[in-house]
CSV table of N, CA and C in Angstrom, one decimal:
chain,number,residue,atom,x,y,z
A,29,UNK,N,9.5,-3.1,-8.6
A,29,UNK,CA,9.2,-4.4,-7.9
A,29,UNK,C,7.8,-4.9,-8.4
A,30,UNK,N,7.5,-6.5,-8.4
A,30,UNK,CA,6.3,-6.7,-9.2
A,30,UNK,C,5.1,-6.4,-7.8
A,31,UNK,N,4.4,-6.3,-8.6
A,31,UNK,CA,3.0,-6.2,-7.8
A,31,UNK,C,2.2,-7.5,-7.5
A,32,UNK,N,2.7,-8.7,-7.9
A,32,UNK,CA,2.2,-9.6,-7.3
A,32,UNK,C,3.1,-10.0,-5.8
A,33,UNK,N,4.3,-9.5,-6.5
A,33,UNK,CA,5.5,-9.4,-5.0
A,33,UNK,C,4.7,-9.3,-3.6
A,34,UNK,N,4.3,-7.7,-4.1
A,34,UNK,CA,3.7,-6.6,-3.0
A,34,UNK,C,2.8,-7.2,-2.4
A,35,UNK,N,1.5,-8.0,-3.5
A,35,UNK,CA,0.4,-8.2,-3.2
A,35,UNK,C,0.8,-9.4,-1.9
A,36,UNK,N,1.5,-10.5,-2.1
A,36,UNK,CA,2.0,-11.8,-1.1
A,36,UNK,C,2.3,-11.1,0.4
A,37,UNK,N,3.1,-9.7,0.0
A,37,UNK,CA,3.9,-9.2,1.3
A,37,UNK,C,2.8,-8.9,2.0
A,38,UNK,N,1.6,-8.5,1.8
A,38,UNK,CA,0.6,-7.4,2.3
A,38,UNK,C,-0.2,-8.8,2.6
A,39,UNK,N,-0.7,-9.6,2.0
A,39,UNK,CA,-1.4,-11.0,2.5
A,39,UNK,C,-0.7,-11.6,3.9
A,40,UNK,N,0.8,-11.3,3.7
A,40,UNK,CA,1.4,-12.6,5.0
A,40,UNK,C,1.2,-11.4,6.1
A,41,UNK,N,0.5,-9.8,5.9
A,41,UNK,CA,0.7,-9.4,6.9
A,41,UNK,C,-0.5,-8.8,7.7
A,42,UNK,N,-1.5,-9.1,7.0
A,42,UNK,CA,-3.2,-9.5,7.1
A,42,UNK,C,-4.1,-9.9,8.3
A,43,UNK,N,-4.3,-9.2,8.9
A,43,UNK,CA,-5.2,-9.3,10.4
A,43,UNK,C,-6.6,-9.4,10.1
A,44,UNK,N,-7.5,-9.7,11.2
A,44,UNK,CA,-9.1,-9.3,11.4
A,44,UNK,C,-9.2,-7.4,10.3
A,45,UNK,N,-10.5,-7.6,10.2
A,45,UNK,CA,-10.8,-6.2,10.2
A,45,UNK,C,-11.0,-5.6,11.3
A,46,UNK,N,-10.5,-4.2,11.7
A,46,UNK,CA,-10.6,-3.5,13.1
A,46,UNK,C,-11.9,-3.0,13.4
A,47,UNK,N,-13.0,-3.2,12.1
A,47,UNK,CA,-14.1,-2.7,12.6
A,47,UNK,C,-15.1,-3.7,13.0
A,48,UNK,N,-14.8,-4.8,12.1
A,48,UNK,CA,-16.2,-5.8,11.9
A,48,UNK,C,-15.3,-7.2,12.5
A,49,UNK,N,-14.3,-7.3,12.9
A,49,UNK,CA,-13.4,-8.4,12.6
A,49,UNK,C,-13.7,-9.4,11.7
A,50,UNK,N,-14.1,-9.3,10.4
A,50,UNK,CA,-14.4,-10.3,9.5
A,50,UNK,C,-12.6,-10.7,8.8
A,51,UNK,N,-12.6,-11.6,8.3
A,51,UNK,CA,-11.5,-12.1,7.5
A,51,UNK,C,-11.8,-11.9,5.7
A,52,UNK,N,-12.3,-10.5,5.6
A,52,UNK,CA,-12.9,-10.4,4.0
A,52,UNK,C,-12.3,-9.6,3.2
A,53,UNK,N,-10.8,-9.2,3.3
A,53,UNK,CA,-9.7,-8.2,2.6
A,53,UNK,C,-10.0,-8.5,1.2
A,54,UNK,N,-10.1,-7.5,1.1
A,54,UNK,CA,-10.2,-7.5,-0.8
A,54,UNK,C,-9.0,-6.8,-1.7
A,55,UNK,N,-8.0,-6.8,-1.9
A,55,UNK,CA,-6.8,-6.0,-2.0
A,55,UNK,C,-7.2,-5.7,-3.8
A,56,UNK,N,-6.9,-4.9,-4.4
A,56,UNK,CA,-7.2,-4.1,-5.6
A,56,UNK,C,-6.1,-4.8,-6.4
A,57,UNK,N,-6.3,-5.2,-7.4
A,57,UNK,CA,-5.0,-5.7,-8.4
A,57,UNK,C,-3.9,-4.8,-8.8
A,58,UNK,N,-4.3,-3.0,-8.6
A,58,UNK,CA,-3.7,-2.0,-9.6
A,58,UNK,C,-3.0,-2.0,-8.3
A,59,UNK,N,-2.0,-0.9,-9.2
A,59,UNK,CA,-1.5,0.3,-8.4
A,59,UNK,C,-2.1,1.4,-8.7
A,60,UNK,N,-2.5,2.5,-8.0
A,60,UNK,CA,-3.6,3.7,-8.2
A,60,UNK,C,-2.6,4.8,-7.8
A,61,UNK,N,-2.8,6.0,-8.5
A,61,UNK,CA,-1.7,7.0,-8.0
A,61,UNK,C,-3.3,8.0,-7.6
A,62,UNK,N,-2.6,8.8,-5.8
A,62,UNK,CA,-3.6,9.0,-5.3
A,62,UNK,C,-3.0,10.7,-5.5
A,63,UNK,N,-3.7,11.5,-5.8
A,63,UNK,CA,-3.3,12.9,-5.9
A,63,UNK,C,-4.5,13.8,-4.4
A,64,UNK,N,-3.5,14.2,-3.9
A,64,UNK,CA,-3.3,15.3,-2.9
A,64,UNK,C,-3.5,17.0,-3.0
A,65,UNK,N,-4.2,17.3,-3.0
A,65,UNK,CA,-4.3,19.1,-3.4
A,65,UNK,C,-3.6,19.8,-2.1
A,66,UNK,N,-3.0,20.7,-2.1
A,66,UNK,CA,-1.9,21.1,-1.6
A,66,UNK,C,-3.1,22.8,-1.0
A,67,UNK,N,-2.7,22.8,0.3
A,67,UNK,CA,-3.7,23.9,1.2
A,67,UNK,C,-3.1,25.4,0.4
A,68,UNK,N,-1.5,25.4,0.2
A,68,UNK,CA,-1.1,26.1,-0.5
A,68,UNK,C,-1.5,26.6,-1.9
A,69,UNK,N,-1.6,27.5,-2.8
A,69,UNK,CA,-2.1,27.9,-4.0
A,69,UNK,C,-0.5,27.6,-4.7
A,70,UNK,N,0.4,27.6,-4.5
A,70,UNK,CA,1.9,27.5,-5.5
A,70,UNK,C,2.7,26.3,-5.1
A,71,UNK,N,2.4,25.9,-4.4
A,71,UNK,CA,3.0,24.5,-4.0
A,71,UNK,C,1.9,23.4,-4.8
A,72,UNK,N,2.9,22.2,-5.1
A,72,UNK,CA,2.2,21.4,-6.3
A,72,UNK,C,1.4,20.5,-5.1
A,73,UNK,N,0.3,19.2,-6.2
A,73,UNK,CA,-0.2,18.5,-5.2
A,73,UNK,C,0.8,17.5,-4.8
A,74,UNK,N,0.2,16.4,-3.8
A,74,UNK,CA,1.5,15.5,-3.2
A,74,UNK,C,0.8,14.9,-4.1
A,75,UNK,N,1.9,13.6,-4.9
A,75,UNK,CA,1.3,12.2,-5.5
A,75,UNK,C,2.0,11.0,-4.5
A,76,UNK,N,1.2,9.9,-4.5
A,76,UNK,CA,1.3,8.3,-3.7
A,76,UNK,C,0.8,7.2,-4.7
A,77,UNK,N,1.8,7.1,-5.0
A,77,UNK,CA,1.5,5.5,-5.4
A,77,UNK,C,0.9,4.5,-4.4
A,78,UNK,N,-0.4,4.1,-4.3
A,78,UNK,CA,-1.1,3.4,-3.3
A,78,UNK,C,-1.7,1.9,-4.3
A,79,UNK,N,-1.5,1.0,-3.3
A,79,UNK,CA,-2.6,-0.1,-3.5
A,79,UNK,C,-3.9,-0.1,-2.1
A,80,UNK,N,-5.4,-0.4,-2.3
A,80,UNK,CA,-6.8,-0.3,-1.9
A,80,UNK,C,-6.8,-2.0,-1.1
A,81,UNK,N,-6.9,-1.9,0.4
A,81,UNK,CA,-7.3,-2.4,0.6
A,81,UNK,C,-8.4,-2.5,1.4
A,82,UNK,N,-9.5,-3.5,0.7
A,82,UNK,CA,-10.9,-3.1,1.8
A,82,UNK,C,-11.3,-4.2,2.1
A,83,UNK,N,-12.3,-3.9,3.0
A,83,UNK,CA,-12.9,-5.2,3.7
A,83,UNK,C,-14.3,-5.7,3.2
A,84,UNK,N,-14.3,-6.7,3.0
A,84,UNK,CA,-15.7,-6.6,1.6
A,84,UNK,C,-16.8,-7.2,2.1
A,85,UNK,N,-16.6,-6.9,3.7
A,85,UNK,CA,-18.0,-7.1,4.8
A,85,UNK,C,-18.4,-5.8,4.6
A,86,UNK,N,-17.7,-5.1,5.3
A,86,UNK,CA,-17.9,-3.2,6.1
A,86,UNK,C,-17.6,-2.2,5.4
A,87,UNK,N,-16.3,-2.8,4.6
A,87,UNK,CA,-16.2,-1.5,3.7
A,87,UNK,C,-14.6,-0.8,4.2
A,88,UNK,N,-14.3,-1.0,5.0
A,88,UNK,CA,-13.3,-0.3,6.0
A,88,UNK,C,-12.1,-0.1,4.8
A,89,UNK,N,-11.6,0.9,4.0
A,89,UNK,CA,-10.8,0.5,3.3
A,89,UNK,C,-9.3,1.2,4.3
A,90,UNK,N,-8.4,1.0,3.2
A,90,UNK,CA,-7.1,1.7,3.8
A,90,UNK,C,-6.1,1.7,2.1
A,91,UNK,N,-5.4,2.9,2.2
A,91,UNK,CA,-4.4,2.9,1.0
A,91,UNK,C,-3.0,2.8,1.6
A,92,UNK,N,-2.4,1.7,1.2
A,92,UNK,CA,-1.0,1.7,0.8
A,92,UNK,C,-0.3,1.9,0.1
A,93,UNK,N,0.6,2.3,0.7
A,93,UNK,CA,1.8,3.3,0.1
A,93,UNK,C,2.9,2.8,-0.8
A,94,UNK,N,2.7,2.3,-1.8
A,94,UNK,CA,3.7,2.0,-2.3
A,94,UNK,C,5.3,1.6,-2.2
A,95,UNK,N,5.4,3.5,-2.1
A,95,UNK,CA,7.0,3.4,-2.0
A,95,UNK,C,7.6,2.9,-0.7
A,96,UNK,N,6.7,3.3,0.6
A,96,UNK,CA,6.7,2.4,1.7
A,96,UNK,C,7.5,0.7,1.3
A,97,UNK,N,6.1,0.2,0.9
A,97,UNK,CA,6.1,-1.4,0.6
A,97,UNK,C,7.4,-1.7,-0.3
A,98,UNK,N,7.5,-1.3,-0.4
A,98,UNK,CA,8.8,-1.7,-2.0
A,98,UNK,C,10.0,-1.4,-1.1
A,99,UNK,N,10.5,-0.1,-0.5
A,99,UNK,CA,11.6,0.0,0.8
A,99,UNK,C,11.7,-1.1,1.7
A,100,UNK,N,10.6,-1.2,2.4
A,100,UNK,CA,10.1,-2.5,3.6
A,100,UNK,C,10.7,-3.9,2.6
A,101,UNK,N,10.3,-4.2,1.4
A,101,UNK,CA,10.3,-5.8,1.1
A,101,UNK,C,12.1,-5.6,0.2
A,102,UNK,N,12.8,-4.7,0.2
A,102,UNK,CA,14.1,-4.3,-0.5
A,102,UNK,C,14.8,-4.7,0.9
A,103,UNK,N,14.5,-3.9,2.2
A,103,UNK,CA,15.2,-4.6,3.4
A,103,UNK,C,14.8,-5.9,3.8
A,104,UNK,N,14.2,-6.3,3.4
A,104,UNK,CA,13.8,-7.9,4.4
A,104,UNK,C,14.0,-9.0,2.9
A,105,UNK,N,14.1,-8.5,1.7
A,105,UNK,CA,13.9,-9.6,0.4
A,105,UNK,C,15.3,-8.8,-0.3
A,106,UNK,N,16.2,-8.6,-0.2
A,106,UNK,CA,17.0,-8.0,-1.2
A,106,UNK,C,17.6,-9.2,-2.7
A,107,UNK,N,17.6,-7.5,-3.4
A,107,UNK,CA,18.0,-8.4,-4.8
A,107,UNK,C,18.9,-8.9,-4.9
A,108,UNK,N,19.4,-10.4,-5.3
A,108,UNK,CA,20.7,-11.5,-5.4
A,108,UNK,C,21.4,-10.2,-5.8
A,109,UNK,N,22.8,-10.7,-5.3
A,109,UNK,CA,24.4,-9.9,-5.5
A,109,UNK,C,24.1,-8.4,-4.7
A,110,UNK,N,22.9,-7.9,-3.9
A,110,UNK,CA,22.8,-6.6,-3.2
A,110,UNK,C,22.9,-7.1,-1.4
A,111,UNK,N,23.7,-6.3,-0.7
A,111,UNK,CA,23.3,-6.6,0.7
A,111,UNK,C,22.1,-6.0,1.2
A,112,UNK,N,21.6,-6.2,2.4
A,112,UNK,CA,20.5,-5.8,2.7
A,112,UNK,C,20.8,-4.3,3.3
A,113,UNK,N,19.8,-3.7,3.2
A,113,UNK,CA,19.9,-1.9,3.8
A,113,UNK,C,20.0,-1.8,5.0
């Protein structure tokens, strides 16, 4: 799915900040893969594809989940000739 896709879905869904209530989201252009170290010694780390969203008053960030966002906009936006999930 394109990332400008994602970026529109995550804008139309855009509140106050919860700390500062300013309107100053700064959303990150990438996709960032976030790596997880695992408490276990033989189990691998978890990986997340996330996009960064922060508040560019406070700072407040938050990571989005990728594969989340892409499932979520696959049921509500499906591909022409696919029904919806």
């Amino acid at each position: 799915m394109a990332t400008a896709y994602l970026h529109t879905l995550i804008q139309q869904k855009l509140k106050p900040c919860q700390l500062c209530q300013a309107n100053a989201w700064q959303l990150d252009p990438e996709i960032h893969l976030l790596k997880m170290p695992s408490p276990w010694k033989s189990a691998e780390p978890k990986r997340m594809r996330c996009m960064i969203l922060t508040c560019g008053q406070c700072g407040n960030t938050h990571f989005l989940n990728v594969d989340i966002l892409e499932k979520q906009a696959e049921q509500t936006h499906p591909t022409p000739g696919e029904a919806p999930a």
